[in-house]
Short mmCIF file of C-alpha atoms in Angstrom, two decimals:
data_model
loop_
_atom_site.label_atom_id
_atom_site.label_comp_id
_atom_site.label_asym_id
_atom_site.label_seq_id
_atom_site.Cartn_x
_atom_site.Cartn_y
_atom_site.Cartn_z
CA MET A 1 -18.43 4.06 -57.48
CA ALA A 2 -22.02 5.28 -57.51
CA VAL A 3 -23.64 1.95 -56.62
CA GLY A 4 -25.13 1.92 -53.15
CA ARG A 5 -24.85 5.66 -52.45
CA TRP A 6 -28.38 6.04 -51.20
CA PRO A 7 -27.70 9.25 -49.20
CA SER A 8 -26.77 10.95 -52.47
CA LEU A 9 -29.86 9.53 -54.16
CA LEU A 10 -32.19 10.73 -51.41
CA HIS A 11 -30.51 14.11 -51.27
CA GLY A 12 -31.16 14.48 -54.99
CA GLN A 13 -34.81 13.61 -54.40
CA ARG A 14 -35.23 16.09 -51.52
CA ARG A 15 -33.77 18.81 -53.69
CA THR A 16 -36.91 18.79 -55.82
CA ALA A 17 -39.43 17.65 -53.21
CA ASN A 18 -41.17 21.00 -53.08
CA CYS A 19 -41.94 21.01 -56.80
CA GLU A 20 -42.82 17.35 -57.36
CA PRO A 21 -45.91 15.55 -56.06
CA ASP A 22 -45.33 12.51 -53.87
CA MET A 23 -46.37 10.16 -56.67
CA ILE A 24 -43.73 11.56 -59.00
CA ARG A 25 -41.07 11.34 -56.28
CA ARG A 26 -41.96 7.70 -55.69
CA MET A 27 -41.83 7.08 -59.43
CA PHE A 28 -38.29 8.43 -59.69
CA ILE A 29 -37.13 6.49 -56.62
CA ALA A 30 -38.58 3.27 -58.07
CA TYR A 31 -36.89 4.03 -61.39
CA GLU A 32 -33.52 4.52 -59.71
CA VAL A 33 -33.84 1.34 -57.67
CA LEU A 34 -34.61 -0.56 -60.87
CA LEU A 35 -31.66 1.12 -62.60
CA TYR A 36 -29.27 0.01 -59.85
CA LEU A 37 -30.60 -3.55 -60.00
CA VAL A 38 -30.15 -3.71 -63.77
CA PHE A 39 -26.68 -2.23 -63.41
CA LEU A 40 -25.67 -4.90 -60.89
CA LEU A 41 -27.00 -7.64 -63.17
CA VAL A 42 -25.04 -6.47 -66.23
CA LEU A 43 -21.88 -5.43 -64.33
CA PRO A 44 -20.19 -8.88 -64.74
CA PHE A 45 -20.71 -8.68 -68.50
CA PHE A 46 -19.14 -5.21 -68.67
CA LEU A 47 -16.19 -6.32 -66.54
CA ILE A 48 -15.51 -9.46 -68.57
CA THR A 49 -15.92 -7.66 -71.90
CA GLY A 50 -13.75 -4.82 -70.66
CA LEU A 51 -10.96 -7.15 -69.60
CA LEU A 52 -11.09 -9.29 -72.75
CA ARG A 53 -11.69 -6.62 -75.39
CA GLY A 54 -10.69 -3.34 -73.77
CA LYS A 55 -14.21 -1.89 -73.97
CA TYR A 56 -16.19 -0.03 -71.29
CA LEU A 57 -13.54 0.12 -68.55
CA SER A 58 -11.66 3.10 -69.99
CA ASN A 59 -14.75 5.31 -70.05
CA PHE A 60 -16.31 4.01 -66.83
CA PRO A 61 -15.06 6.90 -64.63
CA GLN A 62 -16.66 9.45 -66.95
CA ARG A 63 -19.90 7.45 -67.08
CA ILE A 64 -20.21 7.71 -63.29
CA GLY A 65 -19.23 11.37 -63.23
CA PHE A 66 -15.51 11.57 -62.47
CA TYR A 67 -13.31 13.68 -64.76
CA ARG A 68 -9.65 14.50 -65.13
CA THR A 69 -10.30 17.80 -66.87
CA PRO A 70 -10.79 21.00 -64.84
CA ALA A 71 -14.39 21.92 -64.06
CA ALA A 72 -15.77 24.65 -66.34
CA ALA A 73 -19.12 26.20 -67.22
CA HIS A 74 -20.61 25.59 -70.66
CA ASP A 75 -23.40 27.29 -72.54
CA LEU A 76 -24.69 24.15 -74.21
CA TRP A 77 -24.71 20.41 -73.53
CA ILE A 78 -25.37 18.31 -76.64
CA HIS A 79 -25.92 14.58 -76.30
CA ALA A 80 -25.38 12.45 -79.42
CA VAL A 81 -25.54 8.70 -78.75
CA SER A 82 -23.30 7.31 -81.48
CA VAL A 83 -21.80 8.01 -84.89
CA GLY A 84 -25.05 8.87 -86.66
CA GLU A 85 -26.24 11.36 -84.07
CA THR A 86 -22.76 12.88 -83.81
CA LEU A 87 -22.64 13.45 -87.56
CA ALA A 88 -26.17 14.89 -87.45
CA SER A 89 -25.15 17.37 -84.77
CA ARG A 90 -22.34 18.83 -86.86
CA PRO A 91 -24.42 21.12 -89.13
CA VAL A 92 -26.35 22.31 -86.05
CA VAL A 93 -23.12 23.16 -84.23
CA ASP A 94 -21.70 24.84 -87.34
CA GLU A 95 -24.79 27.04 -87.60
CA LEU A 96 -24.76 27.83 -83.88
CA LEU A 97 -21.13 28.90 -83.97
CA ARG A 98 -21.72 30.94 -87.12
CA ARG A 99 -24.42 32.92 -85.34
CA ARG A 100 -22.91 32.86 -81.82
CA PRO A 101 -19.17 32.20 -82.21
CA LYS A 102 -18.29 32.13 -78.51
CA THR A 103 -20.80 29.43 -77.56
CA SER A 104 -19.05 26.91 -75.28
CA ILE A 105 -20.16 23.32 -75.83
CA VAL A 106 -19.82 20.05 -73.95
CA LEU A 107 -20.78 17.13 -76.19
CA THR A 108 -21.44 13.63 -74.86
CA THR A 109 -21.74 10.28 -76.59
CA THR A 110 -22.58 6.81 -75.34
CA THR A 111 -20.50 4.69 -77.72
CA ILE A 112 -16.76 4.52 -78.29
CA THR A 113 -17.23 5.04 -82.05
CA GLY A 114 -19.36 8.10 -81.36
CA GLN A 115 -16.65 9.46 -79.08
CA THR A 116 -14.01 8.95 -81.77
CA GLN A 117 -16.15 10.79 -84.29
CA ALA A 118 -16.91 13.64 -81.88
CA LEU A 119 -13.23 14.19 -81.06
CA ARG A 120 -12.53 14.49 -84.78
CA LEU A 121 -15.47 16.73 -85.66
CA PHE A 122 -15.44 19.10 -82.66
CA PRO A 123 -11.85 19.88 -81.66
CA ASP A 124 -12.87 23.03 -79.77
CA ALA A 125 -15.65 21.42 -77.72
CA THR A 126 -15.39 19.47 -74.48
CA ILE A 127 -15.94 15.82 -75.42
CA THR A 128 -16.85 13.26 -72.79
CA TYR A 129 -19.15 10.31 -72.17
CA PHE A 130 -22.82 10.57 -71.23
CA PRO A 131 -23.25 9.84 -67.51
CA PHE A 132 -25.18 6.82 -66.32
CA ASP A 133 -28.66 8.00 -65.37
CA PHE A 134 -28.03 7.62 -61.63
CA THR A 135 -28.79 10.69 -59.53
CA SER A 136 -25.21 10.78 -58.24
CA SER A 137 -23.60 10.44 -61.70
CA VAL A 138 -25.80 13.10 -63.30
CA THR A 139 -25.29 15.44 -60.34
CA ARG A 140 -21.51 15.17 -60.64
CA PHE A 141 -21.73 15.80 -64.39
CA LEU A 142 -23.83 18.93 -63.87
CA ASP A 143 -21.52 20.16 -61.09
CA HIS A 144 -18.45 19.70 -63.27
CA HIS A 145 -19.66 21.00 -66.66
CA ARG A 146 -22.39 23.45 -65.52
CA PRO A 147 -24.37 23.75 -68.80
CA ARG A 148 -27.21 26.22 -69.31
CA VAL A 149 -29.09 24.39 -72.10
CA PHE A 150 -29.38 20.65 -72.76
CA ALA A 151 -30.03 19.49 -76.34
CA ALA A 152 -30.64 15.77 -76.88
CA MET A 153 -30.18 14.63 -80.46
CA GLU A 154 -32.99 12.32 -81.57
CA THR A 155 -35.05 10.48 -78.95
CA GLU A 156 -32.84 10.30 -75.88
CA ILE A 157 -35.25 10.56 -72.94
CA TRP A 158 -33.53 9.93 -69.60
CA PRO A 159 -35.62 10.51 -66.45
CA ASN A 160 -32.88 11.64 -64.05
CA VAL A 161 -31.01 13.71 -66.62
CA THR A 162 -34.29 15.47 -67.40
CA ARG A 163 -35.38 15.90 -63.78
CA LEU A 164 -32.05 17.09 -62.39
CA SER A 165 -31.30 19.36 -65.34
CA ARG A 166 -34.68 21.04 -65.00
CA ALA A 167 -34.18 21.38 -61.23
CA ARG A 168 -30.89 23.20 -61.95
CA GLY A 169 -32.71 25.65 -64.20
CA LEU A 170 -31.45 24.27 -67.53
CA ARG A 171 -33.58 24.83 -70.60
CA LEU A 172 -34.24 21.55 -72.42
CA ILE A 173 -34.69 20.78 -76.09
CA LEU A 174 -35.09 17.49 -77.94
CA ALA A 175 -33.76 17.93 -81.48
CA ASN A 176 -34.38 15.86 -84.60
CA GLY A 177 -36.84 13.77 -82.63
CA ARG A 178 -38.20 10.56 -84.06
CA LEU A 179 -40.26 7.61 -82.87
CA SER A 180 -39.65 4.46 -84.86
CA ASP A 181 -42.33 1.87 -85.55
CA ARG A 182 -40.63 -0.37 -83.01
CA SER A 183 -40.10 2.16 -80.20
CA PHE A 184 -43.44 3.98 -80.44
CA PRO A 185 -45.57 1.20 -78.85
CA ARG A 186 -43.12 0.98 -75.94
CA TYR A 187 -43.24 4.72 -75.27
CA ARG A 188 -47.03 4.69 -75.58
CA ALA A 189 -47.26 1.87 -73.02
CA LEU A 190 -45.22 4.03 -70.62
CA ARG A 191 -47.19 7.20 -71.38
CA PRO A 192 -47.92 8.18 -67.73
CA ILE A 193 -44.17 8.29 -67.07
CA VAL A 194 -43.02 9.61 -70.44
CA ARG A 195 -45.62 12.40 -70.35
CA ARG A 196 -44.22 13.79 -67.10
CA ILE A 197 -40.68 13.70 -68.49
CA LEU A 198 -41.56 15.36 -71.81
CA ARG A 199 -43.38 18.18 -70.01
CA SER A 200 -39.96 19.33 -68.78
CA TYR A 201 -38.82 20.08 -72.34
CA ASP A 202 -39.14 23.62 -73.66
CA ARG A 203 -39.03 22.41 -77.26
CA VAL A 204 -39.51 19.04 -78.97
CA LEU A 205 -38.31 19.38 -82.57
CA VAL A 206 -39.35 16.49 -84.80
CA ARG A 207 -38.65 15.37 -88.35
CA ASP A 208 -42.11 15.15 -89.87
CA GLU A 209 -45.82 15.33 -89.18
CA GLY A 210 -46.00 11.62 -88.35
CA ASP A 211 -43.42 12.07 -85.59
CA ARG A 212 -45.26 15.17 -84.32
CA LYS A 213 -48.48 13.18 -83.88
CA ARG A 214 -46.63 10.34 -82.16
CA PHE A 215 -44.90 12.64 -79.67
CA VAL A 216 -48.17 14.31 -78.79
CA GLU A 217 -49.76 10.90 -78.34
CA ILE A 218 -47.13 9.81 -75.82
CA GLY A 219 -47.64 12.98 -73.81
CA ALA A 220 -45.54 15.84 -75.18
CA PRO A 221 -47.39 19.18 -74.94
CA ALA A 222 -48.74 19.95 -78.41
CA ALA A 223 -47.57 23.57 -78.16
CA ALA A 224 -43.97 22.45 -77.56
CA VAL A 225 -43.76 20.06 -80.53
CA GLU A 226 -42.62 21.54 -83.83
CA VAL A 227 -41.84 19.98 -87.20
CA THR A 228 -38.42 21.30 -88.24
CA GLY A 229 -37.31 18.60 -90.70
CA ASN A 230 -34.45 16.16 -90.54
CA VAL A 231 -31.02 17.68 -89.78
CA LYS A 232 -29.36 14.70 -91.44
CA PHE A 233 -30.22 16.26 -94.80
CA ASP A 234 -27.89 19.11 -93.80
CA TYR A 235 -24.97 16.71 -93.90
CA ALA A 236 -21.74 18.56 -94.64
CA PRO A 237 -19.13 16.39 -96.40
CA ASN A 238 -15.71 16.22 -94.79
CA GLU A 239 -13.41 17.84 -97.32
CA GLN A 240 -10.14 16.91 -95.61
CA PRO A 241 -7.79 14.79 -97.76
CA LEU A 242 -8.22 11.08 -97.23
CA GLU A 243 -5.15 9.61 -95.56
CA ILE A 244 -5.28 6.52 -97.76
CA GLY A 245 -6.24 8.42 -100.90
CA SER A 246 -3.16 7.52 -102.95
CA ALA A 247 -3.22 3.90 -101.79
CA LEU A 248 -6.93 3.65 -102.58
CA ASP A 249 -6.40 5.04 -106.07
CA SER A 250 -3.68 2.45 -106.61
CA LEU A 251 -5.87 -0.37 -105.31
CA ILE A 252 -8.87 0.59 -107.45
CA SER A 253 -6.63 1.03 -110.49
CA GLY A 254 -9.39 2.25 -112.79
CA ARG A 255 -11.92 -0.40 -111.80
CA ARG A 256 -15.57 0.46 -111.10
CA VAL A 257 -16.44 0.53 -107.40
CA LEU A 258 -19.32 -0.92 -105.40
CA ILE A 259 -19.50 0.19 -101.76
CA LEU A 260 -21.33 -1.87 -99.16
CA GLY A 261 -21.70 0.61 -96.30
CA SER A 262 -22.63 0.04 -92.66
CA THR A 263 -23.30 -3.66 -93.14
CA ARG A 264 -24.60 -5.74 -90.25
CA GLU A 265 -24.57 -9.34 -89.09
CA GLY A 266 -26.73 -11.45 -91.37
CA GLU A 267 -25.96 -9.24 -94.37
CA GLU A 268 -22.25 -9.90 -94.78
CA GLU A 269 -22.87 -13.67 -94.64
CA THR A 270 -25.35 -13.49 -97.53
CA ILE A 271 -23.84 -10.72 -99.67
CA ILE A 272 -20.19 -11.82 -99.73
CA PRO A 273 -20.91 -15.15 -101.52
CA GLU A 274 -22.47 -13.10 -104.35
CA LEU A 275 -19.37 -10.94 -104.85
CA GLY A 276 -16.90 -13.32 -106.49
CA ARG A 277 -18.76 -13.75 -109.78
CA PHE A 278 -19.76 -10.07 -109.89
CA ILE A 279 -16.16 -8.95 -109.39
CA SER A 280 -14.81 -11.23 -112.11
CA GLU A 281 -17.54 -10.44 -114.66
CA LYS A 282 -17.50 -6.67 -114.17
CA ASN A 283 -13.85 -6.16 -113.23
CA ALA A 284 -15.23 -4.53 -110.09
CA PHE A 285 -13.61 -3.32 -106.91
CA VAL A 286 -15.68 -3.66 -103.73
CA ILE A 287 -15.34 -1.71 -100.49
CA ILE A 288 -17.16 -3.21 -97.52
CA ALA A 289 -17.56 -1.26 -94.28
CA PRO A 290 -19.09 -3.20 -91.35
CA ARG A 291 -21.03 -0.96 -89.00
CA LYS A 292 -19.73 -2.58 -85.80
CA PRO A 293 -15.96 -2.76 -85.11
CA GLU A 294 -16.47 -6.15 -83.47
CA ARG A 295 -17.48 -7.47 -86.91
CA PHE A 296 -14.18 -6.56 -88.61
CA ASP A 297 -12.46 -9.87 -87.92
CA VAL A 298 -15.61 -11.87 -88.66
CA VAL A 299 -16.00 -10.22 -92.07
CA ALA A 300 -12.30 -10.75 -92.77
CA GLY A 301 -12.91 -14.46 -92.27
CA LEU A 302 -15.89 -14.42 -94.62
CA LEU A 303 -13.82 -12.68 -97.32
CA ARG A 304 -10.99 -15.23 -97.37
CA PRO A 305 -12.00 -16.87 -100.72
CA ILE A 306 -11.66 -13.41 -102.35
CA PRO A 307 -8.36 -11.48 -102.56
CA PHE A 308 -8.86 -8.59 -100.14
CA VAL A 309 -6.93 -6.12 -98.04
CA ARG A 310 -7.82 -4.47 -94.73
CA ARG A 311 -7.72 -0.71 -94.33
CA THR A 312 -5.41 -1.10 -91.34
CA GLN A 313 -2.88 -2.87 -93.60
CA LEU A 314 -2.50 0.30 -95.64
CA GLY A 315 -0.72 2.07 -92.80
CA GLY A 316 0.09 5.65 -93.66
CA GLY A 317 -1.23 5.37 -97.18
CA GLN A 318 1.26 3.07 -98.91
CA ALA A 319 -0.26 0.73 -101.50
CA ILE A 320 -0.49 -2.89 -100.45
CA LEU A 321 1.34 -5.62 -102.34
CA PRO A 322 -0.65 -8.19 -104.33
CA VAL A 323 -2.05 -10.99 -102.17
CA ARG A 324 -1.80 -14.75 -102.54
CA THR A 325 -5.01 -16.77 -102.64
CA ASP A 326 -5.42 -20.42 -103.70
CA ASN A 327 -1.80 -20.52 -105.00
CA PHE A 328 -2.33 -17.48 -107.23
CA VAL A 329 -0.92 -14.01 -106.75
CA CYS A 330 -3.38 -11.28 -107.71
CA PRO A 331 -4.30 -7.71 -106.81
CA PRO A 332 -6.92 -7.28 -104.08
CA SER A 333 -10.51 -7.02 -105.31
CA VAL A 334 -12.00 -5.97 -101.97
CA LEU A 335 -11.08 -3.39 -99.34
CA LEU A 336 -12.33 -4.18 -95.84
CA LEU A 337 -12.77 -0.78 -94.22
CA ASP A 338 -11.86 -1.76 -90.66
CA SER A 339 -11.72 1.83 -89.43
CA VAL A 340 -14.09 4.37 -87.92
CA GLY A 341 -15.10 7.69 -89.47
CA GLU A 342 -13.75 7.24 -93.02
CA LEU A 343 -16.73 5.80 -94.90
CA SER A 344 -18.36 9.16 -95.66
CA ARG A 345 -15.18 10.35 -97.39
CA ILE A 346 -14.88 7.15 -99.40
CA TYR A 347 -18.42 7.20 -100.83
CA PRO A 348 -17.39 9.56 -103.69
CA TYR A 349 -15.27 6.71 -105.09
CA ALA A 350 -18.41 4.60 -105.64
CA MET A 351 -20.27 3.99 -108.85
CA VAL A 352 -23.10 2.50 -106.75
CA ALA A 353 -23.64 2.11 -102.99
CA PHE A 354 -25.67 -0.18 -100.78
CA VAL A 355 -26.61 1.13 -97.32
CA GLY A 356 -26.65 -1.71 -94.83
CA GLY A 357 -28.61 -2.67 -91.76
CA SER A 358 -31.58 -2.81 -94.08
CA LEU A 359 -31.68 -6.36 -95.43
CA VAL A 360 -31.96 -7.52 -91.81
CA PRO A 361 -34.42 -6.01 -89.29
CA THR A 362 -32.04 -3.65 -87.50
CA GLY A 363 -33.62 -0.39 -88.66
CA GLY A 364 -31.30 0.58 -91.50
CA HIS A 365 -28.69 3.33 -91.77
CA ASN A 366 -28.44 6.76 -93.32
CA PRO A 367 -28.44 6.90 -97.16
CA ILE A 368 -27.77 10.64 -97.28
CA GLU A 369 -23.96 10.44 -97.30
CA PRO A 370 -23.65 8.54 -100.61
CA ALA A 371 -26.62 10.42 -102.07
CA ALA A 372 -24.99 13.79 -101.31
CA ALA A 373 -21.99 12.60 -103.32
CA GLY A 374 -24.26 11.91 -106.31
CA VAL A 375 -23.91 8.12 -105.98
CA PRO A 376 -26.83 5.83 -106.96
CA VAL A 377 -28.13 4.27 -103.74
CA CYS A 378 -29.98 1.10 -102.82
CA PHE A 379 -31.11 -0.24 -99.45
CA GLY A 380 -33.23 -3.05 -98.09
CA PRO A 381 -36.82 -3.00 -96.81
CA HIS A 382 -35.92 -2.62 -93.12
CA MET A 383 -35.44 1.15 -92.89
CA THR A 384 -37.64 1.86 -89.86
CA ASN A 385 -35.05 4.12 -88.22
CA PHE A 386 -34.90 6.20 -91.41
CA ARG A 387 -38.42 5.69 -92.67
CA GLU A 388 -39.09 9.29 -93.75
CA ILE A 389 -35.65 9.61 -95.40
CA ALA A 390 -36.11 6.31 -97.24
CA ALA A 391 -39.63 7.30 -98.29
CA THR A 392 -38.39 10.65 -99.61
CA PHE A 393 -35.70 9.01 -101.72
CA LEU A 394 -38.06 6.37 -103.07
CA GLU A 395 -40.78 8.90 -103.89
CA ASN A 396 -38.24 10.99 -105.82
CA GLY A 397 -36.90 7.99 -107.73
CA ALA A 398 -33.57 8.73 -106.05
CA ALA A 399 -32.95 5.26 -104.59
CA VAL A 400 -34.00 1.66 -105.08
CA GLU A 401 -35.26 -0.81 -102.50
CA VAL A 402 -33.71 -4.26 -102.84
CA ARG A 403 -35.00 -7.29 -100.99
CA SER A 404 -32.11 -9.73 -101.32
CA PRO A 405 -28.37 -9.86 -102.08
CA ALA A 406 -29.29 -11.01 -105.60
CA GLU A 407 -31.37 -7.86 -106.16
CA LEU A 408 -28.54 -5.75 -104.74
CA ILE A 409 -26.06 -7.23 -107.21
CA ALA A 410 -28.60 -6.85 -110.05
CA PHE A 411 -28.92 -3.13 -109.28
CA ALA A 412 -25.13 -2.78 -109.16
CA ARG A 413 -24.84 -4.53 -112.54
CA ARG A 414 -27.39 -2.16 -114.05
CA MET A 415 -25.57 0.91 -112.70
CA PHE A 416 -22.25 -0.40 -114.01
CA ASP A 417 -23.69 -1.12 -117.46
CA ASP A 418 -26.13 1.77 -118.01
CA LYS A 419 -24.32 5.10 -117.90
CA ALA A 420 -27.49 7.16 -118.49
CA ALA A 421 -29.44 5.42 -115.71
CA ARG A 422 -26.46 5.78 -113.37
CA ALA A 423 -26.21 9.50 -114.03
CA ALA A 424 -29.98 9.97 -113.57
CA TYR A 425 -30.09 8.12 -110.24
CA GLY A 426 -27.05 9.99 -108.97
CA GLU A 427 -28.46 13.37 -109.91
CA ARG A 428 -31.86 12.65 -108.36
CA ALA A 429 -30.13 11.49 -105.18
CA ARG A 430 -28.03 14.66 -104.97
CA LYS A 431 -31.03 16.92 -105.65
CA THR A 432 -33.14 15.15 -103.02
CA VAL A 433 -30.54 15.99 -100.38
CA GLU A 434 -30.27 19.60 -101.54
CA GLN A 435 -34.03 20.15 -101.60
CA ASN A 436 -34.51 18.93 -98.03
CA ARG A 437 -31.85 21.02 -96.31
CA GLY A 438 -32.68 23.65 -93.68
CA ALA A 439 -33.49 21.71 -90.52
CA ALA A 440 -30.10 22.48 -88.96
CA ALA A 441 -30.69 26.23 -89.22
CA ARG A 442 -34.17 25.89 -87.69
CA THR A 443 -32.80 23.73 -84.87
CA ALA A 444 -29.95 26.15 -84.19
CA GLU A 445 -32.46 29.02 -84.05
CA ARG A 446 -34.50 27.29 -81.34
CA ILE A 447 -31.39 26.52 -79.29
CA LEU A 448 -30.24 30.14 -79.57
CA GLU A 449 -33.63 31.26 -78.29
CA LEU A 450 -33.08 29.18 -75.16
CA LEU A 451 -29.56 30.54 -74.76
CA ALA A 452 -30.71 34.17 -75.01
#
């Protein structure tokens, strides 16, 4: 265990003593002390959660830098925090491998869902967990995987990862960078520290001009910051057959489909009560996909007044039998998608889609997946994590902002009833995605320059 290994910590600091002023060395030591203290405080939570729910403990060895796989050198280390960043990295990796087929990649994630997605999307890459930002953990990671270039997807700025990678001679790039309205003031308050970290990056690639100005304001060298667009517009649909395709066709049985994607706590509780009347009036079929796996059982409880089936009940794709509710036997009207990584392939079934995390202040989720399938899209007002994407869709008349579950259902009714409006929204959504592609190729080009 890394905790308490001060000789390793100090050795890591001496390694760069000749190239860092005393003030910077003291800053990194203070940061690591604080990191250890925070780790000790939260360790009981991780242990209890791990024992009760099976989370955290399985990936703990990798997080502190111990691996069962043989050590091997890699050209590129990509870090993608969770599902969204992992999906965003796919078109970049595809373009890299198209131009440089033998590029060896180690890809890290922080979350279990991100890891699941990465294992599915990148079968030829080395997939592991991002190390805790302790000097000892990062050092073991670098010793084991030996990358030449580090590419962080979005705004993942870790002091020890940056410092130790640069000391090893790695070239560093921050790709698809963004600073949300919520995170920007925090980074600006820490500008003296953040500035020194960002100066280690060879390239800071950002989504739009607003992000460029923000990165420069928190200390990134202006010459290193470049607007390359948002790689999420380069989303490549997964064309593999859906395992539950035949069962889903049987469940839908010709009904029109509303998808509630990536919903969060506070949304399911207010949207689900609106569904019963909508389903009965419009003969609708609803698919709801909670963003967090820990919400699956909670949402199942909320759905009990409505006949529903869970994705995990479909097994290998066999259609589910009718369900009994309130002494009546009837076909399910709702599918609870209690799985990871399938939502993007299910969006094409929708006649209209709501993108969650946006009726509550959690920052929203990515509307590009349903839009790329030509599905009319709506989302709430809280899209701070996707502000430029949301603004682009709204400016193009390619999506609608709804401010309540009632407005969401009203938009779904309109799309169900008005074929011309539905076709127009779907086409504008699809064209908006197509017209904003290209960031993945520009990002891959900058990474290849560092690999040269």
